[in-house]
Amino acid sequence: MLEIKDLTFRVHTDDGRQEIVNHLNLTVEDGRLLVITGPNGGGKSTLARLIMGIEKPTGGRILFNGTDITDMSITDRARLGIGYAFQQPPRFKGMTVRRLLSLAHGSELPEDACCAYLTNVGLCSRDYLNREVDASLSGGEVKRIEIATLLARESKLSIYDEPEAGIDLWSFNMLVDTFRAMRRRADESIIIISHQERIMQLADEIAVINSGEISKFGPRDEILPTLLGEFEDSCDFREGGAEK
């Protein structure tokens, strides 16, 4: 279980101090899929980076399965079972997809296991297993390979920061199918930062973050109808991927 208690993150600007995350409280129960949405600049991605340890809070605490991880390094959080997928996944020239999956898993993976992880994210393993994770891959391909690495890690909590960003509609459809399959794994909690209705449809709970605070939180069937009416004319709330 993830517990966020009175979390604050502020930066200093020319105009003075600015609160990016403002005394935020949130709990994610085991085996739940939470979608975090809200206006651009509201603090969603900052919250994700705080949970992973990429940013350090200026106040409050973060607990994971009863352990205070507020001051832990990214590496120590990863060892506890927290995984993170970036909006723009890194590329690794000279490293094959198979090697990357093995590194994520923590030991050498047999070929059939690597193929299974790639198949789960909609990639033909024969075509990708020995390819390098470099500029020859499209944004959608790299995004799905990154998700495969999180599957290989067998994370207890996986965080996805706008996984739909910069990918085509076909890749987006594959991502939705992947998240739908992951949602059935009762032993893993998932947090997805997203504006996409189809991803929100998969959620157990939805949290809306605006100006660094949670303005709405509750079950999907309670929160999503209010968002459909509120955001239906917004370019930030779409049914498809970022590129159509």
PDB file of C-alpha atoms in Angstrom:
ATOM      1  CA  MET A   1       0.000   0.000   0.000  1.00  0.00           C
ATOM      2  CA  LEU A   2       1.204   3.500  -0.879  1.00  0.00           C
ATOM      3  CA  GLU A   3       0.448   6.275   1.605  1.00  0.00           C
ATOM      4  CA  ILE A   4       1.145   9.933   0.830  1.00  0.00           C
ATOM      5  CA  LYS A   5       0.776  12.191   3.846  1.00  0.00           C
ATOM      6  CA  ASP A   6       0.685  15.995   3.721  1.00  0.00           C
ATOM      7  CA  LEU A   7       3.142  15.982   0.804  1.00  0.00           C
ATOM      8  CA  THR A   8       4.530  19.331  -0.323  1.00  0.00           C
ATOM      9  CA  PHE A   9       6.922  20.310  -3.091  1.00  0.00           C
ATOM     10  CA  ARG A  10       7.794  23.940  -3.652  1.00  0.00           C
ATOM     11  CA  VAL A  11      10.217  25.790  -5.881  1.00  0.00           C
ATOM     12  CA  HIS A  12      11.603  29.303  -5.705  1.00  0.00           C
ATOM     13  CA  THR A  13      10.957  31.590  -8.659  1.00  0.00           C
ATOM     14  CA  ASP A  14      11.615  35.243  -9.429  1.00  0.00           C
ATOM     15  CA  ASP A  15       8.136  35.957  -8.089  1.00  0.00           C
ATOM     16  CA  GLY A  16       8.795  34.125  -4.838  1.00  0.00           C
ATOM     17  CA  ARG A  17       7.906  30.648  -3.566  1.00  0.00           C
ATOM     18  CA  GLN A  18       5.576  28.472  -5.640  1.00  0.00           C
ATOM     19  CA  GLU A  19       3.799  25.364  -4.380  1.00  0.00           C
ATOM     20  CA  ILE A  20       3.785  22.631  -7.058  1.00  0.00           C
ATOM     21  CA  VAL A  21       2.349  19.985  -4.706  1.00  0.00           C
ATOM     22  CA  ASN A  22       0.414  21.460  -1.822  1.00  0.00           C
ATOM     23  CA  HIS A  23      -0.160  19.365   1.350  1.00  0.00           C
ATOM     24  CA  LEU A  24      -1.437  16.418  -0.686  1.00  0.00           C
ATOM     25  CA  ASN A  25      -2.831  13.244   0.894  1.00  0.00           C
ATOM     26  CA  LEU A  26      -3.463  10.056  -1.067  1.00  0.00           C
ATOM     27  CA  THR A  27      -3.675   6.302  -0.441  1.00  0.00           C
ATOM     28  CA  VAL A  28      -3.344   3.583  -3.095  1.00  0.00           C
ATOM     29  CA  GLU A  29      -4.453   0.187  -1.855  1.00  0.00           C
ATOM     30  CA  ASP A  30      -2.770  -3.039  -2.956  1.00  0.00           C
ATOM     31  CA  GLY A  31      -3.930  -4.404  -6.300  1.00  0.00           C
ATOM     32  CA  ARG A  32      -5.671  -1.195  -7.389  1.00  0.00           C
ATOM     33  CA  LEU A  33      -5.322   0.835 -10.578  1.00  0.00           C
ATOM     34  CA  LEU A  34      -5.402   4.584  -9.952  1.00  0.00           C
ATOM     35  CA  VAL A  35      -5.549   7.096 -12.791  1.00  0.00           C
ATOM     36  CA  ILE A  36      -4.401  10.625 -11.955  1.00  0.00           C
ATOM     37  CA  THR A  37      -5.641  13.337 -14.289  1.00  0.00           C
ATOM     38  CA  GLY A  38      -6.209  17.081 -14.332  1.00  0.00           C
ATOM     39  CA  PRO A  39      -5.081  20.274 -16.092  1.00  0.00           C
ATOM     40  CA  ASN A  40      -1.588  20.601 -17.501  1.00  0.00           C
ATOM     41  CA  GLY A  41       0.777  22.078 -14.934  1.00  0.00           C
ATOM     42  CA  GLY A  42      -1.387  20.907 -12.053  1.00  0.00           C
ATOM     43  CA  GLY A  43       1.312  18.794 -10.398  1.00  0.00           C
ATOM     44  CA  LYS A  44       0.532  15.286 -11.733  1.00  0.00           C
ATOM     45  CA  SER A  45       3.954  14.424 -13.124  1.00  0.00           C
ATOM     46  CA  THR A  46       5.683  16.078 -10.185  1.00  0.00           C
ATOM     47  CA  LEU A  47       3.757  13.791  -7.827  1.00  0.00           C
ATOM     48  CA  ALA A  48       4.850  10.753  -9.851  1.00  0.00           C
ATOM     49  CA  ARG A  49       8.494  11.852  -9.672  1.00  0.00           C
ATOM     50  CA  LEU A  50       8.186  12.410  -5.915  1.00  0.00           C
ATOM     51  CA  ILE A  51       6.871   8.880  -5.408  1.00  0.00           C
ATOM     52  CA  MET A  52       9.782   7.440  -7.413  1.00  0.00           C
ATOM     53  CA  GLY A  53      12.364   9.655  -5.697  1.00  0.00           C
ATOM     54  CA  ILE A  54      13.360  11.619  -8.806  1.00  0.00           C
ATOM     55  CA  GLU A  55      12.351  14.763  -6.912  1.00  0.00           C
ATOM     56  CA  LYS A  56      12.629  15.286  -3.152  1.00  0.00           C
ATOM     57  CA  PRO A  57       9.634  16.718  -1.244  1.00  0.00           C
ATOM     58  CA  THR A  58       9.962  19.836   0.865  1.00  0.00           C
ATOM     59  CA  GLY A  59       7.423  18.517   3.358  1.00  0.00           C
ATOM     60  CA  GLY A  60       5.303  15.493   4.230  1.00  0.00           C
ATOM     61  CA  ARG A  61       5.960  11.762   4.109  1.00  0.00           C
ATOM     62  CA  ILE A  62       5.682   8.869   1.637  1.00  0.00           C
ATOM     63  CA  LEU A  63       5.156   5.348   2.983  1.00  0.00           C
ATOM     64  CA  PHE A  64       5.216   2.115   0.986  1.00  0.00           C
ATOM     65  CA  ASN A  65       3.963  -1.050   2.667  1.00  0.00           C
ATOM     66  CA  GLY A  66       4.560   0.587   6.041  1.00  0.00           C
ATOM     67  CA  THR A  67       8.137   1.691   5.261  1.00  0.00           C
ATOM     68  CA  ASP A  68       8.938   5.398   5.192  1.00  0.00           C
ATOM     69  CA  ILE A  69      10.596   5.929   1.793  1.00  0.00           C
ATOM     70  CA  THR A  70      10.587   9.753   1.857  1.00  0.00           C
ATOM     71  CA  ASP A  71      14.376  10.020   1.997  1.00  0.00           C
ATOM     72  CA  MET A  72      15.201   6.815   0.134  1.00  0.00           C
ATOM     73  CA  SER A  73      17.133   6.828  -3.141  1.00  0.00           C
ATOM     74  CA  ILE A  74      15.610   5.777  -6.457  1.00  0.00           C
ATOM     75  CA  THR A  75      17.637   2.560  -6.278  1.00  0.00           C
ATOM     76  CA  ASP A  76      16.343   1.660  -2.823  1.00  0.00           C
ATOM     77  CA  ARG A  77      12.762   2.331  -3.899  1.00  0.00           C
ATOM     78  CA  ALA A  78      13.264   0.112  -6.933  1.00  0.00           C
ATOM     79  CA  ARG A  79      14.538  -2.656  -4.645  1.00  0.00           C
ATOM     80  CA  LEU A  80      11.295  -2.378  -2.671  1.00  0.00           C
ATOM     81  CA  GLY A  81       9.350  -3.026  -5.881  1.00  0.00           C
ATOM     82  CA  ILE A  82       8.508   0.444  -7.236  1.00  0.00           C
ATOM     83  CA  GLY A  83       8.871   0.894 -10.995  1.00  0.00           C
ATOM     84  CA  TYR A  84       8.577   4.027 -13.145  1.00  0.00           C
ATOM     85  CA  ALA A  85       7.935   4.567 -16.866  1.00  0.00           C
ATOM     86  CA  PHE A  86       8.906   7.950 -18.295  1.00  0.00           C
ATOM     87  CA  GLN A  87       6.917  10.054 -20.770  1.00  0.00           C
ATOM     88  CA  GLN A  88       9.940   9.799 -23.069  1.00  0.00           C
ATOM     89  CA  PRO A  89      11.717   6.476 -22.349  1.00  0.00           C
ATOM     90  CA  PRO A  90      15.517   6.493 -22.613  1.00  0.00           C
ATOM     91  CA  ARG A  91      17.282   4.721 -25.466  1.00  0.00           C
ATOM     92  CA  PHE A  92      20.390   2.610 -25.063  1.00  0.00           C
ATOM     93  CA  LYS A  93      22.609   2.296 -28.110  1.00  0.00           C
ATOM     94  CA  GLY A  94      24.463  -1.004 -28.028  1.00  0.00           C
ATOM     95  CA  MET A  95      22.009  -2.731 -25.667  1.00  0.00           C
ATOM     96  CA  THR A  96      19.633  -5.328 -27.046  1.00  0.00           C
ATOM     97  CA  VAL A  97      16.030  -5.663 -25.959  1.00  0.00           C
ATOM     98  CA  ARG A  98      16.806  -9.098 -24.507  1.00  0.00           C
ATOM     99  CA  ARG A  99      19.663  -7.711 -22.397  1.00  0.00           C
ATOM    100  CA  LEU A 100      17.498  -4.831 -21.158  1.00  0.00           C
ATOM    101  CA  LEU A 101      14.757  -7.230 -20.057  1.00  0.00           C
ATOM    102  CA  SER A 102      17.296  -9.372 -18.211  1.00  0.00           C
ATOM    103  CA  LEU A 103      18.741  -6.341 -16.421  1.00  0.00           C
ATOM    104  CA  ALA A 104      15.237  -5.293 -15.381  1.00  0.00           C
ATOM    105  CA  HIS A 105      14.501  -8.782 -14.093  1.00  0.00           C
ATOM    106  CA  GLY A 106      17.732  -8.936 -12.122  1.00  0.00           C
ATOM    107  CA  SER A 107      19.071 -12.114 -13.723  1.00  0.00           C
ATOM    108  CA  GLU A 108      19.541 -13.601 -17.168  1.00  0.00           C
ATOM    109  CA  LEU A 109      16.174 -14.397 -18.714  1.00  0.00           C
ATOM    110  CA  PRO A 110      15.722 -17.370 -21.043  1.00  0.00           C
ATOM    111  CA  GLU A 111      14.544 -16.571 -24.534  1.00  0.00           C
ATOM    112  CA  ASP A 112      11.024 -17.897 -24.021  1.00  0.00           C
ATOM    113  CA  ALA A 113      10.513 -15.644 -20.960  1.00  0.00           C
ATOM    114  CA  CYS A 114      11.706 -12.579 -22.888  1.00  0.00           C
ATOM    115  CA  CYS A 115       9.383 -13.491 -25.739  1.00  0.00           C
ATOM    116  CA  ALA A 116       6.453 -13.756 -23.335  1.00  0.00           C
ATOM    117  CA  TYR A 117       7.052 -10.253 -21.944  1.00  0.00           C
ATOM    118  CA  LEU A 118       7.296  -8.794 -25.452  1.00  0.00           C
ATOM    119  CA  THR A 119       4.171 -10.625 -26.575  1.00  0.00           C
ATOM    120  CA  ASN A 120       2.305  -9.186 -23.578  1.00  0.00           C
ATOM    121  CA  VAL A 121       2.936  -5.669 -24.895  1.00  0.00           C
ATOM    122  CA  GLY A 122       2.015  -6.524 -28.483  1.00  0.00           C
ATOM    123  CA  LEU A 123       5.493  -6.896 -29.992  1.00  0.00           C
ATOM    124  CA  CYS A 124       6.569  -9.842 -32.140  1.00  0.00           C
ATOM    125  CA  SER A 125       9.451 -11.249 -30.119  1.00  0.00           C
ATOM    126  CA  ARG A 126      11.287 -12.644 -33.148  1.00  0.00           C
ATOM    127  CA  ASP A 127      11.518  -9.156 -34.611  1.00  0.00           C
ATOM    128  CA  TYR A 128      12.636  -7.355 -31.444  1.00  0.00           C
ATOM    129  CA  LEU A 129      14.566  -9.684 -29.162  1.00  0.00           C
ATOM    130  CA  ASN A 130      17.999  -8.904 -30.612  1.00  0.00           C
ATOM    131  CA  ARG A 131      17.372  -5.339 -31.730  1.00  0.00           C
ATOM    132  CA  GLU A 132      19.142  -2.482 -30.007  1.00  0.00           C
ATOM    133  CA  VAL A 133      17.086  -0.041 -27.938  1.00  0.00           C
ATOM    134  CA  ASP A 134      18.235   2.912 -30.019  1.00  0.00           C
ATOM    135  CA  ALA A 135      16.956   5.524 -32.464  1.00  0.00           C
ATOM    136  CA  SER A 136      15.908   2.847 -34.962  1.00  0.00           C
ATOM    137  CA  LEU A 137      12.845   2.145 -32.791  1.00  0.00           C
ATOM    138  CA  SER A 138       9.732   4.291 -32.941  1.00  0.00           C
ATOM    139  CA  GLY A 139       8.329   6.102 -29.919  1.00  0.00           C
ATOM    140  CA  GLY A 140       5.556   3.535 -29.597  1.00  0.00           C
ATOM    141  CA  GLU A 141       7.992   0.626 -29.803  1.00  0.00           C
ATOM    142  CA  VAL A 142      10.274   2.081 -27.117  1.00  0.00           C
ATOM    143  CA  LYS A 143       7.261   2.818 -24.917  1.00  0.00           C
ATOM    144  CA  ARG A 144       6.051  -0.774 -25.109  1.00  0.00           C
ATOM    145  CA  ILE A 145       9.541  -2.159 -24.508  1.00  0.00           C
ATOM    146  CA  GLU A 146       9.749   0.003 -21.371  1.00  0.00           C
ATOM    147  CA  ILE A 147       6.453  -1.460 -20.153  1.00  0.00           C
ATOM    148  CA  ALA A 148       7.836  -4.941 -20.849  1.00  0.00           C
ATOM    149  CA  THR A 149      10.812  -4.126 -18.604  1.00  0.00           C
ATOM    150  CA  LEU A 150       8.427  -3.188 -15.778  1.00  0.00           C
ATOM    151  CA  LEU A 151       6.611  -6.485 -16.297  1.00  0.00           C
ATOM    152  CA  ALA A 152       9.960  -8.269 -16.141  1.00  0.00           C
ATOM    153  CA  ARG A 153      10.776  -6.488 -12.879  1.00  0.00           C
ATOM    154  CA  GLU A 154       7.561  -7.860 -11.361  1.00  0.00           C
ATOM    155  CA  SER A 155       7.036  -4.523  -9.609  1.00  0.00           C
ATOM    156  CA  LYS A 156       4.671  -4.204  -6.663  1.00  0.00           C
ATOM    157  CA  LEU A 157       3.850  -0.628  -7.687  1.00  0.00           C
ATOM    158  CA  SER A 158       4.212   0.595 -11.282  1.00  0.00           C
ATOM    159  CA  ILE A 159       3.947   4.278 -12.206  1.00  0.00           C
ATOM    160  CA  TYR A 160       3.284   5.372 -15.792  1.00  0.00           C
ATOM    161  CA  ASP A 161       3.658   9.067 -16.621  1.00  0.00           C
ATOM    162  CA  GLU A 162       1.397   9.860 -19.614  1.00  0.00           C
ATOM    163  CA  PRO A 163       2.139   6.603 -21.471  1.00  0.00           C
ATOM    164  CA  GLU A 164       0.090   7.805 -24.450  1.00  0.00           C
ATOM    165  CA  ALA A 165       2.372  10.796 -25.126  1.00  0.00           C
ATOM    166  CA  GLY A 166       3.910  10.855 -28.602  1.00  0.00           C
ATOM    167  CA  ILE A 167       2.652   7.495 -29.867  1.00  0.00           C
ATOM    168  CA  ASP A 168       0.387   6.571 -32.764  1.00  0.00           C
ATOM    169  CA  LEU A 169      -3.165   5.305 -32.437  1.00  0.00           C
ATOM    170  CA  TRP A 170      -2.267   1.654 -33.083  1.00  0.00           C
ATOM    171  CA  SER A 171       0.379   1.704 -30.366  1.00  0.00           C
ATOM    172  CA  PHE A 172      -2.076   3.432 -28.039  1.00  0.00           C
ATOM    173  CA  ASN A 173      -4.613   0.661 -28.592  1.00  0.00           C
ATOM    174  CA  MET A 174      -1.949  -1.910 -27.716  1.00  0.00           C
ATOM    175  CA  LEU A 175      -1.092   0.015 -24.542  1.00  0.00           C
ATOM    176  CA  VAL A 176      -4.720  -0.008 -23.460  1.00  0.00           C
ATOM    177  CA  ASP A 177      -4.877  -3.772 -24.006  1.00  0.00           C
ATOM    178  CA  THR A 178      -1.678  -4.189 -21.974  1.00  0.00           C
ATOM    179  CA  PHE A 179      -3.002  -2.127 -19.065  1.00  0.00           C
ATOM    180  CA  ARG A 180      -6.269  -4.052 -19.193  1.00  0.00           C
ATOM    181  CA  ALA A 181      -4.349  -7.327 -18.800  1.00  0.00           C
ATOM    182  CA  MET A 182      -2.160  -5.877 -16.007  1.00  0.00           C
ATOM    183  CA  ARG A 183      -5.248  -4.728 -14.109  1.00  0.00           C
ATOM    184  CA  ARG A 184      -6.232  -8.367 -13.624  1.00  0.00           C
ATOM    185  CA  ARG A 185      -3.038  -9.036 -11.638  1.00  0.00           C
ATOM    186  CA  ALA A 186      -4.263  -8.643  -8.086  1.00  0.00           C
ATOM    187  CA  ASP A 187      -0.767  -8.484  -6.588  1.00  0.00           C
ATOM    188  CA  GLU A 188       0.323  -5.278  -8.343  1.00  0.00           C
ATOM    189  CA  SER A 189      -0.762  -1.669  -7.851  1.00  0.00           C
ATOM    190  CA  ILE A 190      -0.673   0.700 -10.832  1.00  0.00           C
ATOM    191  CA  ILE A 191      -0.665   4.485 -11.066  1.00  0.00           C
ATOM    192  CA  ILE A 192      -1.201   6.020 -14.513  1.00  0.00           C
ATOM    193  CA  ILE A 193      -0.937   9.752 -15.205  1.00  0.00           C
ATOM    194  CA  SER A 194      -3.260  10.291 -18.158  1.00  0.00           C
ATOM    195  CA  HIS A 195      -5.826  12.502 -19.879  1.00  0.00           C
ATOM    196  CA  GLN A 196      -7.248   9.638 -21.927  1.00  0.00           C
ATOM    197  CA  GLU A 197     -10.818   8.459 -21.433  1.00  0.00           C
ATOM    198  CA  ARG A 198     -10.055   4.880 -22.502  1.00  0.00           C
ATOM    199  CA  ILE A 199      -7.333   4.605 -19.873  1.00  0.00           C
ATOM    200  CA  MET A 200      -9.610   6.131 -17.237  1.00  0.00           C
ATOM    201  CA  GLN A 201     -12.193   3.479 -18.083  1.00  0.00           C
ATOM    202  CA  LEU A 202      -9.727   0.896 -16.718  1.00  0.00           C
ATOM    203  CA  ALA A 203      -9.307   2.622 -13.345  1.00  0.00           C
ATOM    204  CA  ASP A 204     -10.557   1.472  -9.978  1.00  0.00           C
ATOM    205  CA  GLU A 205     -10.209   5.040  -8.693  1.00  0.00           C
ATOM    206  CA  ILE A 206      -9.574   8.411 -10.338  1.00  0.00           C
ATOM    207  CA  ALA A 207      -7.854  11.381  -8.708  1.00  0.00           C
ATOM    208  CA  VAL A 208      -8.009  14.866 -10.224  1.00  0.00           C
ATOM    209  CA  ILE A 209      -5.070  17.103  -9.328  1.00  0.00           C
ATOM    210  CA  ASN A 210      -5.326  20.848  -9.861  1.00  0.00           C
ATOM    211  CA  SER A 211      -2.913  23.488  -8.531  1.00  0.00           C
ATOM    212  CA  GLY A 212      -1.054  20.835  -6.577  1.00  0.00           C
ATOM    213  CA  GLU A 213      -4.126  19.605  -4.700  1.00  0.00           C
ATOM    214  CA  ILE A 214      -6.601  16.756  -5.153  1.00  0.00           C
ATOM    215  CA  SER A 215      -9.852  18.376  -6.227  1.00  0.00           C
ATOM    216  CA  LYS A 216     -11.709  15.104  -6.838  1.00  0.00           C
ATOM    217  CA  PHE A 217     -11.116  11.514  -5.778  1.00  0.00           C
ATOM    218  CA  GLY A 218     -13.296   8.438  -5.856  1.00  0.00           C
ATOM    219  CA  PRO A 219     -14.414   5.333  -7.762  1.00  0.00           C
ATOM    220  CA  ARG A 220     -14.236   5.504 -11.557  1.00  0.00           C
ATOM    221  CA  ASP A 221     -18.011   5.275 -11.993  1.00  0.00           C
ATOM    222  CA  GLU A 222     -18.436   8.270  -9.708  1.00  0.00           C
ATOM    223  CA  ILE A 223     -15.664  10.554 -11.013  1.00  0.00           C
ATOM    224  CA  LEU A 224     -15.466   9.796 -14.746  1.00  0.00           C
ATOM    225  CA  PRO A 225     -18.985  11.041 -15.683  1.00  0.00           C
ATOM    226  CA  THR A 226     -18.185  14.416 -14.146  1.00  0.00           C
ATOM    227  CA  LEU A 227     -14.973  14.628 -16.173  1.00  0.00           C
ATOM    228  CA  LEU A 228     -16.670  13.738 -19.447  1.00  0.00           C
ATOM    229  CA  GLY A 229     -18.891  16.768 -19.131  1.00  0.00           C
ATOM    230  CA  GLU A 230     -16.124  19.008 -17.841  1.00  0.00           C
ATOM    231  CA  PHE A 231     -13.389  18.150 -20.345  1.00  0.00           C
ATOM    232  CA  GLU A 232     -15.254  17.032 -23.476  1.00  0.00           C
ATOM    233  CA  ASP A 233     -14.292  20.203 -25.345  1.00  0.00           C
ATOM    234  CA  SER A 234     -10.691  20.202 -24.100  1.00  0.00           C
ATOM    235  CA  CYS A 235      -7.789  19.180 -26.345  1.00  0.00           C
ATOM    236  CA  ASP A 236      -6.281  17.497 -23.283  1.00  0.00           C
ATOM    237  CA  PHE A 237      -9.079  14.931 -22.987  1.00  0.00           C
ATOM    238  CA  ARG A 238      -9.100  12.589 -25.969  1.00  0.00           C
ATOM    239  CA  GLU A 239     -10.142   9.065 -26.783  1.00  0.00           C
ATOM    240  CA  GLY A 240      -7.139   8.219 -28.959  1.00  0.00           C
ATOM    241  CA  GLY A 241      -3.367   8.539 -28.828  1.00  0.00           C
ATOM    242  CA  ALA A 242      -1.329  11.686 -29.170  1.00  0.00           C
ATOM    243  CA  GLU A 243      -0.808  11.104 -32.880  1.00  0.00           C
ATOM    244  CA  LYS A 244      -3.725  10.018 -35.067  1.00  0.00           C
TER     245      LYS A 244
END
